[in-house]
Amino acid sequence: MSERANVNPVDQSGAAGAVDGDFALLDAYWRAANYLSVGQIYLLANPLLREPLAPEHIKPRLLGHWGTTPGLNFIYAHLNRVIRARDLDVIYICGPGHGGPGMVANAYLEGTYTEVYPTITEDVDGLQRLFRQFSFPGGIPSHAAPETPGSIHEGGELGYSLAHAFGAAFDNPDLVVACVVGDGEAETGPLAASWHSNTFLNPVHDGAVLPILHLNGYKIANPTVFGRMSDKDLIHLFKGYGYEPLIVSGSEPGPMHRQMAATLDQALDRIHAIQQEARAGAATGNAMPRWPMIILRSPKGWTGPKEVDGKRVEGFWRAHQVPIDKAKENPAHRALLESWMRGYEPEALFDDHGRLRAELRGQAPQGARRMSANPHANGGLKRRRLTLPPIDGYAVGLERPGGGSVEATRVMGTYLRDVMRLNADARNFRLFGPDETASNRLDAVFEVTDRVWMEEIEPYDVHLARDGRVVEILSEHLCQGWLEGYLLTGRHGLFSCYEAFVHIVDAMFNQHAKWLKIARGLPWRAPIASLNYLLTSHVWRQDHNGFTHQDPGFVDHVVNKKADVVRVYLPPDANTLLWVTEHCLNTYDRINVIVAGKQPSPQWLSMEEAKRHCEAGLGIWGFASNDDDGREPDVVLACAGDVPTLETVAAADLLRQQLPSLRVRVVNVVDLMTLQSKDDHPHGLTDAEFDGIFTTDKPVIFAYHGYPHLIHRLTYSRTNHGNFHVHGYQEEGTTTTPFDMVVLNRLDRFHLAIAAIERVAGANAAAGHVKQRFRDKLIEHRAYVCEHGEDMPEIRNWGGWT
Amino acid sequence: MSERANVNPVDQSGAAGAVDGDFALLDAYWRAANYLSVGQIYLLANPLLREPLAPEHIKPRLLGHWGTTPGLNFIYAHLNRVIRARDLDVIYICGPGHGGPGMVANAYLEGTYTEVYPTITEDVDGLQRLFRQFSFPGGIPSHAAPETPGSIHEGGELGYSLAHAFGAAFDNPDLVVACVVGDGEAETGPLAASWHSNTFLNPVHDGAVLPILHLNGYKIANPTVFGRMSDKDLIHLFKGYGYEPLIVSGSEPGPMHRQMAATLDQALDRIHAIQQEARAGAATGNAMPRWPMIILRSPKGWTGPKEVDGKRVEGFWRAHQVPIDKAKENPAHRALLESWMRGYEPEALFDDHGRLRAELRGQAPQGARRMSANPHANGGLKRRRLTLPPIDGYAVGLERPGGGSVEATRVMGTYLRDVMRLNADARNFRLFGPDETASNRLDAVFEVTDRVWMEEIEPYDVHLARDGRVVEILSEHLCQGWLEGYLLTGRHGLFSCYEAFVHIVDAMFNQHAKWLKIARGLPWRAPIASLNYLLTSHVWRQDHNGFTHQDPGFVDHVVNKKADVVRVYLPPDANTLLWVTEHCLNTYDRINVIVAGKQPSPQWLSMEEAKRHCEAGLGIWGFASNDDDGREPDVVLACAGDVPTLETVAAADLLRQQLPSLRVRVVNVVDLMTLQSKDDHPHGLTDAEFDGIFTTDKPVIFAYHGYPHLIHRLTYSRTNHGNFHVHGYQEEGTTTTPFDMVVLNRLDRFHLAIAAIERVAGANAAAGHVKQRFRDKLIEHRAYVCEHGEDMPEIRNWGGWT
């Protein structure tokens, strides 16, 4: 290990081992946190070991992760010191979220836990309840979960801590986000990319992130890549990433306290200097600040048992979870556990009532300075409603339904521009995206802001600035992680993304949805703004990208989550998109998915009509129907999504021209959740409402934006669902014209019209002729498009709608 | 740009601009590739500009990406030089897959394209067809797609090139994988983590990866993070990652050729030296080799128009796609295009017939040395069937159905151990996973191999070795990317993953499934081994992790893809898992998903029964049913997945004990695809078969491993589907006992039995009493588990099955 020597570059003077007077209280506080952490993993009763440890004091199932916890507690105690010394506003992001017992222990030591959960009192009984509830049925999970005060990051799935940290720091100039990154987590892709977040953090109006890479060397059963790197390589790497790396390394508490304190002071001095310089206007040049980051090497399972059953535990992967696993059944194991716990000297830490001794309580900061009580980590407390302009001012005028040729997202861009403008002083709204804001036609926002960029800016660069509020990097992971961090600390935003590639963050979506589900059930957590997705560049318009860029399945993924958390909107034109945008920006504790095209498309509804339509979530479009005599139609043509809507209206028109006696009703769906039963989703129509629109027995030809089965799934319990025939994406088509794409997936006007004819009972010979005519058109189309590389205008426009 | 000076560290002697004699032919070859690239983007006709360029020669829709292409062609031409000079075996992975025109151009220049697609002849007509087909309906996509000879990497979604490259290099000692990483792609998480792949590449038995980070400075509309970094930071960063970085930088072809050639020679000398030393046995120490990597700075859209309409194009993001976008309509644009294309001097590159001139043809390597014809890039050609041991030797003996307590994946581990052993000489089988091989009970494989590790190995490390065949890193992206690269070059493997976190690779799964769908349609691409997932640590057994680790939705995601590509298996015990494992390892061109538990569980079928059951894909379990008198049952209890199977059998038993007159049939489903209609999936049962098992009108209580709607979706078109009542995961439960988890999601034996009773027509008062008894048991259970932290044995075991 010559290249990973336990060298302290900050302070090498101290004698190993001894904890000197300056750090005696801090060390005791650390021991208290460690004691409470072990207690949570093991004990049902006898929390302060006031009697000898007996089998009945030990939990029947031992669950939890010890390995990372003492290091997390060490960092926590040292952060407490600097918060008090400097009156800092700090939140703690715990990348190794498995170290939940440590985060809970610290919240308890600070008194926050008892404030939030009054039954967990600061006495022996409370301690017993604290221990018992951990990883226990009806209790709390083992991670730094929503239930944990002070946490905005669960760490169940690893990789997102640093992105969350930067998201939290944006527009929070007085905040320091201490972010512990585990060396396991550091191996993940999203975390590896997250180091580049410094390219987007402005020292003038953003806060600081202090990354602490915690190298304890091991994952579940393997060394870590970072843990085995030499100090030299680590320093190169983080210098390359643009940081000033500082190393703290060792295992003896005495020297480690001195090293850590000196290094933290050095880092915070540096942060202060960077901010002072930038805020004094001195740092407007081309040099990105070199923020400090700390590399902490400490043993896995530090202060725990060195060996169990003759096998190495401390400083090895065997310390990862429960280091002594037979403490209930095996007396030798139990004795080892007892001596381990007594080694922290609980009697010196807690008073007769079981409360943390007064001199130790002074180690924690007070009030909102406590990291467990910092309001940024309960972001809803900080949330201010966005000032939103009335949408009417952005409405697209309608000459006739189907008129115009409007890029819906471009209109949305003008609205977002003014949202940006109206909230510029509050600095609480940002757009995130992987280099696609302009490509997605949202570029009106560049009239009032720019893309943020802290690396060099060249004279010929366009809309690039130090203080931009549009954040773009070619990493969906970072866009999502930053936005989550931004929302969780009480701000607002929108993530615009290619529809196919939003699957990159499927797993992150899961984690955020799960966070929201739990957080909504905690009365002390104030609501946060919803996470809003704009999915554009969608499956039907991948002319120049083709098959790999076609996947509308994110909506399916979303719908698997709890109904009260998710919403899906498919506005068919610009005015409906405006309504949906305003609506989503006003919601909280949800995930809203908006799917909308960026290509020139017809406009269907005036703003007044759009409002009524969107408020209902779906509706019959009279202008496109010919069933207005009060009787039921012969067939319902339903649609959701901009391209399916165009094809459906055109199909209805074809049918009216060719088979005028056929009574066709056109239904458009904006809010996909209305299709579900009211039992399954709060937006669901009642069965009576649903039957009134879709009938109870007529065929419904449903043109849907994505994979067809979702419509079946949502309408499963409806009376008429057996008559639903859904057209959607079939994984067909590649680089071709947009119209050819719908033809290849049988979502075009001709296929829809043919399907309608085939499903109407008693279709006659005339109908057969019409069907054949439509089929001929499709054959003609395919031949033409493959010959000419573009659509045949007279086919494309047949039906009167292009 | 002082820190990003165009400095050539290799050779600074040449006069700028001039292409000297040594590189004249190479330069001409590069120009030919560039010419063909532009031609593909723009031209329908007049391919060699033998007449003035007219509007009708230009495509109606201009689609493609010019920006990255000239750099890709430059690298290609230089790789050709060293392949010829050193007789190297090289494949080219094109991270900026958008640069498809360049990859197609080079395959054409090498003659491979014509060999594979005989209509694209090497003459003027063939050129015209080559140009026309690009991004044209019925033609080829704009990326380096499966259709592109020499490609194993599409690059539609960015981030995976380097992981593919390392996967290709594993166990291919004589191969050099040149991997071009775009600076946009370099911003993604998966790519950022991929640099650490060097920790897992052994110079003795693996090949070499030569990463070429291509900095052209811009994405769609932004500078890139890496493009704006200083050379000093870049060198630090890649030294930190463990590489020896070499920089090539400039824009004048003359000096750039000299620099690139010298740098490539230096890199290949270094690779050769590392391999020689390692293979001579000299490098068994603790120092990981410092492989070379090249950083190439060249202008975006290099050699293209400098300005269009007065706006900067070459060397800026405006060169990203089609730099001159009105060439058909606008004469000035057309003239600019014409002069750009003529600047490559097509008449000097192609002879009268339109064929590449003979002296230039000599620039390309011959036969299988051509990168476009390298058999590693058509991996099926290299694939050898795995030697698989007969599964009978691993069978678990069955005393009675439901007996035993077997960890199914542990049994699978013994089988995989011998697969590993039997194919050790062929070196064509590996296991990949995020640090979970042992945790997933596959540790028998460590009897015959180890985990591969090239960083330091300590004396106390366990199963860590330089030549291990188990590849573990805490990055699902890398596991997936490496395995894809390994399979695409003709080998075999398995990825074992936590079920919830496999969503991390949802998007990668999409891309691979799309690749397979297209590749299967190309007769010249030989089949490759299937991508096999083992999803264990599944949703029902997250006792110590809880809510964040619970998500069975990957199967839903998988089922959205084309039926002929995907298979999903839910073996209920060890013997069925053995059958499924052997079966999957024998398949090709598919993605197989196996979901199986790792916890001790009852065993249901003898090996002979397991074989019959798995071959059918589903079947009636007579031992658990009481409908064996030839009449139809009153109710069908169906199940898929190990935990649902246990609960279903127990429910059937409860019903038999409590309501002996109720005729219950138990059906177990192993192959989920059998539920689908035969029209939808080749494994689907016929409707007659399905009706025979599930009846046409009896209630079916279906206990399913995942989200319930999937069963509805798969059985949608079946006669009896209206009577299917599916229990599955409802996003309920967190850290609790495994039995409590099923109770909270209503998948337990009591809820299933109650559902059965409620659905049977004419249930009587006795049935009502039984129902109430079951409900009481559930209430009793919840109280007990929250009090004691473990299940009440007499409830857990009620029904005779634990």
Coordinates of C-alpha atoms in Angstrom, one line a residue, chain A residues 1-4 44 60-65 98 132 134-143 147 154-158 160 184-193 196 199-200 218-230 232-242 290 312 315-318 321 328 434-436 438-439 451 453 455-458 460-464 472-478 498 500-501 503-507 510-511 513-515 517-518 543-551 553 556-557 560-562 707 709 712-713 715-716 721-724 729-738 740 782 785-791, chain B residues 1-4 44 60-65 98 132 134-143 147 154-158 160 184-193 196 199-200 218-230 232-242 290 312 315-318 321 328 434-436 438-439 451 453 455-458 460-464 472-478 498 500-501 503-507 510-511 513-515 517-518 543-551 553 556-557 560-562 707 709 712-713 715-716 721-724 729-738 740 782 785-791:
Chain A
M1 CA 0.0 0.0 0.0
S2 CA 3.0 2.3 -0.4
E3 CA 1.1 4.7 -2.7
R4 CA -1.8 4.8 -0.3
L44 CA -34.8 -4.3 21.2
P60 CA -34.7 -11.4 16.1
R61 CA -33.7 -10.1 12.6
L62 CA -30.5 -8.1 12.4
L63 CA -30.7 -5.7 9.5
G64 CA -28.6 -2.6 8.7
H65 CA -25.3 -1.4 7.4
H98 CA -27.3 2.7 3.8
R132 CA -36.5 -0.9 18.2
F134 CA -35.1 0.7 13.0
S135 CA -35.5 -1.8 10.2
F136 CA -38.5 -3.2 12.1
P137 CA -42.0 -3.9 10.8
G138 CA -44.0 -0.7 11.2
G139 CA -40.8 1.2 11.9
I140 CA -38.4 3.1 9.7
P141 CA -36.2 1.8 6.8
S142 CA -32.5 1.4 7.1
H143 CA -31.6 4.2 4.8
E147 CA -38.5 9.8 7.3
E154 CA -32.2 8.4 0.2
G155 CA -29.2 6.6 -1.3
G156 CA -31.2 3.4 -1.9
E157 CA -29.9 3.3 -5.4
L158 CA -26.4 4.8 -5.6
Y160 CA -27.0 10.6 -7.4
G184 CA -18.9 2.3 -4.0
E185 CA -21.1 5.0 -5.3
A186 CA -18.1 6.7 -6.9
E187 CA -17.9 3.7 -9.4
T188 CA -21.4 4.5 -10.9
G189 CA -21.7 6.4 -14.1
P190 CA -24.0 9.2 -12.9
L191 CA -21.6 9.9 -10.0
A192 CA -18.6 9.9 -12.2
A193 CA -20.2 12.5 -14.5
H196 CA -18.3 18.0 -13.8
T199 CA -18.8 23.7 -14.7
F200 CA -22.3 25.0 -13.9
Y218 CA -14.8 -1.9 0.1
K219 CA -18.2 -2.6 -1.3
I220 CA -20.3 -5.7 -0.4
A221 CA -17.6 -8.2 -1.2
N222 CA -15.0 -6.4 -3.2
P223 CA -12.4 -3.6 -2.9
T224 CA -13.5 -0.4 -4.5
V225 CA -11.8 1.1 -7.5
F226 CA -11.2 4.4 -5.8
G227 CA -10.1 2.8 -2.5
R228 CA -7.3 1.0 -4.3
M229 CA -6.1 4.0 -6.3
S230 CA -2.9 5.7 -5.2
K232 CA -1.1 10.4 -6.6
D233 CA -3.7 9.1 -9.1
L234 CA -6.6 10.4 -6.9
I235 CA -5.0 13.9 -6.8
H236 CA -4.4 13.8 -10.5
L237 CA -8.0 12.8 -11.2
F238 CA -9.6 15.4 -9.0
K239 CA -7.3 18.1 -10.2
G240 CA -8.3 17.0 -13.7
Y241 CA -12.0 17.4 -12.8
G242 CA -11.1 20.9 -11.7
R290 CA -11.0 25.4 -8.1
R312 CA -10.9 -9.8 9.5
G315 CA -11.2 -2.3 7.6
F316 CA -12.6 -5.0 5.3
W317 CA -15.8 -5.8 3.4
R318 CA -17.0 -8.1 6.1
Q321 CA -23.6 -4.9 7.0
K328 CA -28.8 -13.4 19.9
P434 CA -29.3 17.7 -22.4
D435 CA -28.3 20.3 -24.9
E436 CA -31.8 20.5 -26.5
A438 CA -33.1 25.3 -28.6
S439 CA -33.6 22.1 -30.6
R451 CA -27.1 28.8 -20.6
W453 CA -21.2 28.0 -18.2
E455 CA -15.5 27.2 -18.3
E456 CA -14.1 29.6 -20.9
I457 CA -16.5 31.6 -23.0
E458 CA -15.4 32.5 -26.5
Y460 CA -18.4 33.8 -30.8
D461 CA -20.4 31.7 -28.3
V462 CA -24.1 32.2 -28.3
H463 CA -26.3 32.5 -25.2
L464 CA -23.6 31.3 -22.9
E472 CA -27.5 21.9 -20.2
I473 CA -25.2 19.0 -20.3
L474 CA -25.3 15.8 -22.4
S475 CA -26.3 13.8 -19.4
E476 CA -29.9 13.0 -18.6
H477 CA -28.7 11.7 -15.2
L478 CA -27.3 15.1 -14.3
Y498 CA -35.9 13.5 -26.0
A500 CA -36.7 8.0 -26.2
F501 CA -33.7 8.9 -24.0
H503 CA -35.5 6.0 -20.2
I504 CA -31.9 6.8 -19.1
V505 CA -33.4 8.1 -15.9
D506 CA -36.1 5.4 -15.4
A507 CA -34.4 4.3 -12.2
N510 CA -38.5 5.4 -9.6
Q511 CA -36.5 6.7 -6.6
A513 CA -41.5 8.8 -7.1
K514 CA -40.9 6.6 -4.1
W515 CA -39.5 9.5 -2.1
K517 CA -45.0 8.7 -2.0
I518 CA -43.4 8.5 1.5
D543 CA -36.9 11.6 -39.3
H544 CA -33.1 12.1 -39.0
N545 CA -32.5 9.7 -36.2
G546 CA -34.6 6.7 -36.8
F547 CA -35.2 3.5 -34.9
T548 CA -32.8 4.0 -32.0
H549 CA -34.5 7.3 -31.1
Q550 CA -38.0 5.8 -31.0
D551 CA -39.4 4.7 -27.7
G553 CA -42.4 3.6 -23.2
D556 CA -45.8 3.0 -19.2
H557 CA -43.0 3.1 -16.7
N560 CA -46.6 1.7 -12.7
K561 CA -46.1 4.1 -9.8
K562 CA -48.7 5.1 -7.2
Y707 CA -47.5 1.5 -27.0
H709 CA -51.5 -1.8 -24.4
H712 CA -56.2 -1.2 -22.7
R713 CA -54.7 -1.2 -19.2
T715 CA -59.7 1.3 -19.6
Y716 CA -59.6 -2.2 -18.4
H721 CA -63.4 -1.9 -23.0
G722 CA -63.9 -5.0 -25.0
N723 CA -64.6 -2.8 -28.0
F724 CA -61.5 -0.7 -27.8
Y729 CA -46.3 2.4 -31.8
Q730 CA -45.4 -1.1 -32.9
E731 CA -41.6 -0.8 -33.0
E732 CA -41.8 -0.4 -36.8
G733 CA -40.2 2.2 -39.0
T734 CA -36.8 3.9 -39.0
T735 CA -35.4 6.8 -40.9
T736 CA -38.3 7.9 -43.1
T737 CA -40.8 10.6 -43.5
P738 CA -43.1 11.4 -40.6
D740 CA -44.5 7.1 -43.5
R782 CA -45.3 3.4 -50.0
V785 CA -42.1 7.6 -50.7
C786 CA -39.4 5.0 -51.3
E787 CA -39.0 6.4 -54.8
H788 CA -38.9 10.1 -54.0
G789 CA -37.9 10.3 -50.4
E790 CA -40.8 12.5 -49.5
D791 CA -44.5 12.1 -49.2
Chain B
M1 CA -7.6 29.7 -25.5
S2 CA -4.1 29.8 -24.1
E3 CA -4.5 26.6 -22.2
R4 CA -5.9 24.8 -25.2
L44 CA -29.7 11.9 -55.1
P60 CA -35.7 16.7 -50.9
R61 CA -35.0 16.2 -47.1
L62 CA -31.4 16.8 -45.9
L63 CA -30.7 14.5 -43.0
G64 CA -27.4 13.5 -41.4
H65 CA -24.6 14.7 -39.1
H98 CA -24.2 9.9 -35.8
R132 CA -29.5 7.9 -52.3
F134 CA -28.7 7.2 -46.8
S135 CA -31.4 8.5 -44.5
F136 CA -33.9 7.8 -47.2
P137 CA -37.2 5.9 -46.8
G138 CA -36.5 2.2 -47.4
G139 CA -32.8 2.9 -47.1
I140 CA -30.3 3.0 -44.2
P141 CA -30.4 5.0 -41.1
S142 CA -28.0 7.8 -40.4
H143 CA -26.0 6.1 -37.6
E147 CA -26.6 -2.4 -41.3
E154 CA -24.9 2.2 -33.0
G155 CA -24.3 5.3 -31.0
G156 CA -27.9 6.3 -31.2
E157 CA -28.0 6.9 -27.5
L158 CA -24.6 8.1 -26.3
Y160 CA -21.6 3.1 -24.2
G184 CA -20.5 15.1 -26.1
E185 CA -20.7 11.4 -25.2
A186 CA -17.8 12.0 -22.8
E187 CA -20.2 14.1 -20.7
T188 CA -22.5 11.1 -20.0
G189 CA -22.4 9.1 -16.8
P190 CA -21.8 5.7 -18.3
L191 CA -18.9 7.0 -20.4
A192 CA -17.4 8.8 -17.4
A193 CA -17.4 5.6 -15.4
H196 CA -12.2 2.8 -15.0
T199 CA -9.0 -1.9 -13.7
F200 CA -10.5 -5.1 -15.3
Y218 CA -19.3 21.3 -29.5
K219 CA -22.6 19.4 -29.1
I220 CA -25.9 20.4 -30.8
A221 CA -25.8 24.0 -29.6
N222 CA -23.3 24.2 -26.8
P223 CA -19.6 23.8 -26.2
T224 CA -18.6 20.6 -24.6
V225 CA -17.2 20.3 -21.1
F226 CA -14.1 18.4 -22.3
G227 CA -13.6 20.6 -25.3
R228 CA -13.2 23.7 -23.1
M229 CA -10.9 22.0 -20.6
S230 CA -7.3 23.0 -20.6
K232 CA -3.3 20.5 -18.4
D233 CA -6.6 19.4 -16.8
L234 CA -7.2 16.8 -19.4
I235 CA -3.8 15.3 -18.8
H236 CA -4.3 15.3 -15.1
L237 CA -7.7 13.7 -15.5
F238 CA -6.6 10.9 -17.7
K239 CA -3.5 10.3 -15.7
G240 CA -5.8 10.1 -12.7
Y241 CA -7.9 7.5 -14.5
G242 CA -4.7 5.5 -15.0
R290 CA -0.7 2.6 -17.9
R312 CA -19.5 30.6 -38.3
G315 CA -15.2 24.7 -35.8
F316 CA -18.5 25.6 -34.3
W317 CA -21.7 23.8 -33.3
R318 CA -23.5 25.0 -36.5
Q321 CA -25.9 18.4 -38.7
K328 CA -31.9 22.5 -53.2
P434 CA -22.5 -5.1 -9.6
D435 CA -20.6 -6.7 -6.7
E436 CA -23.4 -9.2 -6.1
A438 CA -21.7 -13.9 -3.8
S439 CA -24.6 -12.0 -2.4
R451 CA -13.0 -11.8 -9.7
W453 CA -8.8 -7.1 -10.6
E455 CA -5.3 -2.7 -9.1
E456 CA -3.4 -3.8 -6.1
I457 CA -4.3 -7.1 -4.4
E458 CA -3.8 -7.4 -0.7
Y460 CA -6.2 -10.8 2.8
D461 CA -8.3 -10.3 -0.3
V462 CA -10.7 -13.1 -1.2
H463 CA -11.3 -14.5 -4.7
L464 CA -9.6 -11.5 -6.4
E472 CA -17.8 -6.9 -10.9
I473 CA -18.1 -3.1 -10.5
L474 CA -20.8 -1.1 -8.8
S475 CA -22.1 0.1 -12.2
E476 CA -24.9 -1.6 -13.9
H477 CA -24.1 0.5 -16.9
L478 CA -20.7 -1.0 -17.2
Y498 CA -30.7 -6.7 -8.3
A500 CA -35.0 -3.1 -8.8
F501 CA -31.8 -1.6 -10.1
H503 CA -33.9 -0.2 -14.4
I504 CA -30.6 1.6 -14.5
V505 CA -30.0 0.0 -17.8
D506 CA -33.6 0.3 -19.2
A507 CA -32.3 2.5 -22.0
N510 CA -33.8 -0.7 -25.5
Q511 CA -30.8 -0.1 -27.7
A513 CA -33.1 -5.0 -28.3
K514 CA -33.4 -2.6 -31.3
W515 CA -29.9 -3.7 -32.5
K517 CA -34.2 -6.7 -34.1
I518 CA -32.4 -5.2 -37.1
D543 CA -36.1 -7.2 4.1
H544 CA -33.0 -5.1 4.9
N545 CA -33.4 -2.6 2.1
G546 CA -37.1 -1.8 1.8
F547 CA -39.1 0.4 -0.5
T548 CA -36.4 1.9 -2.6
H549 CA -35.2 -1.6 -3.6
Q550 CA -38.6 -2.8 -4.7
D551 CA -39.5 -2.6 -8.3
G553 CA -41.2 -3.3 -13.6
D556 CA -42.9 -4.7 -18.3
H557 CA -40.3 -2.6 -20.0
N560 CA -42.7 -3.6 -24.9
K561 CA -40.1 -4.8 -27.3
K562 CA -40.6 -7.0 -30.4
Y707 CA -47.1 -5.4 -11.4
H709 CA -51.5 -5.4 -15.2
H712 CA -54.0 -8.7 -18.0
R713 CA -52.0 -7.4 -20.9
T715 CA -54.0 -12.6 -21.6
Y716 CA -56.0 -9.8 -23.1
H721 CA -59.6 -13.0 -19.6
G722 CA -62.6 -11.2 -18.1
N723 CA -62.4 -13.6 -15.2
F724 CA -58.7 -13.1 -14.4
Y729 CA -46.9 -5.8 -6.4
Q730 CA -48.9 -2.7 -5.4
E731 CA -46.0 -0.4 -4.3
E732 CA -46.8 -1.2 -0.7
G733 CA -44.5 -2.3 2.1
T734 CA -41.0 -1.4 3.1
T735 CA -38.6 -2.8 5.6
T736 CA -40.5 -5.7 7.1
T737 CA -40.6 -9.5 7.1
P738 CA -40.9 -11.3 3.8
D740 CA -45.5 -9.3 5.8
R782 CA -50.1 -7.7 11.5
V785 CA -45.3 -8.8 13.4
C786 CA -45.3 -5.1 14.4
E787 CA -44.9 -6.2 18.0
H788 CA -42.2 -8.9 17.6
G789 CA -40.4 -7.9 14.5
E790 CA -40.8 -11.4 13.1
D791 CA -43.6 -13.6 11.7

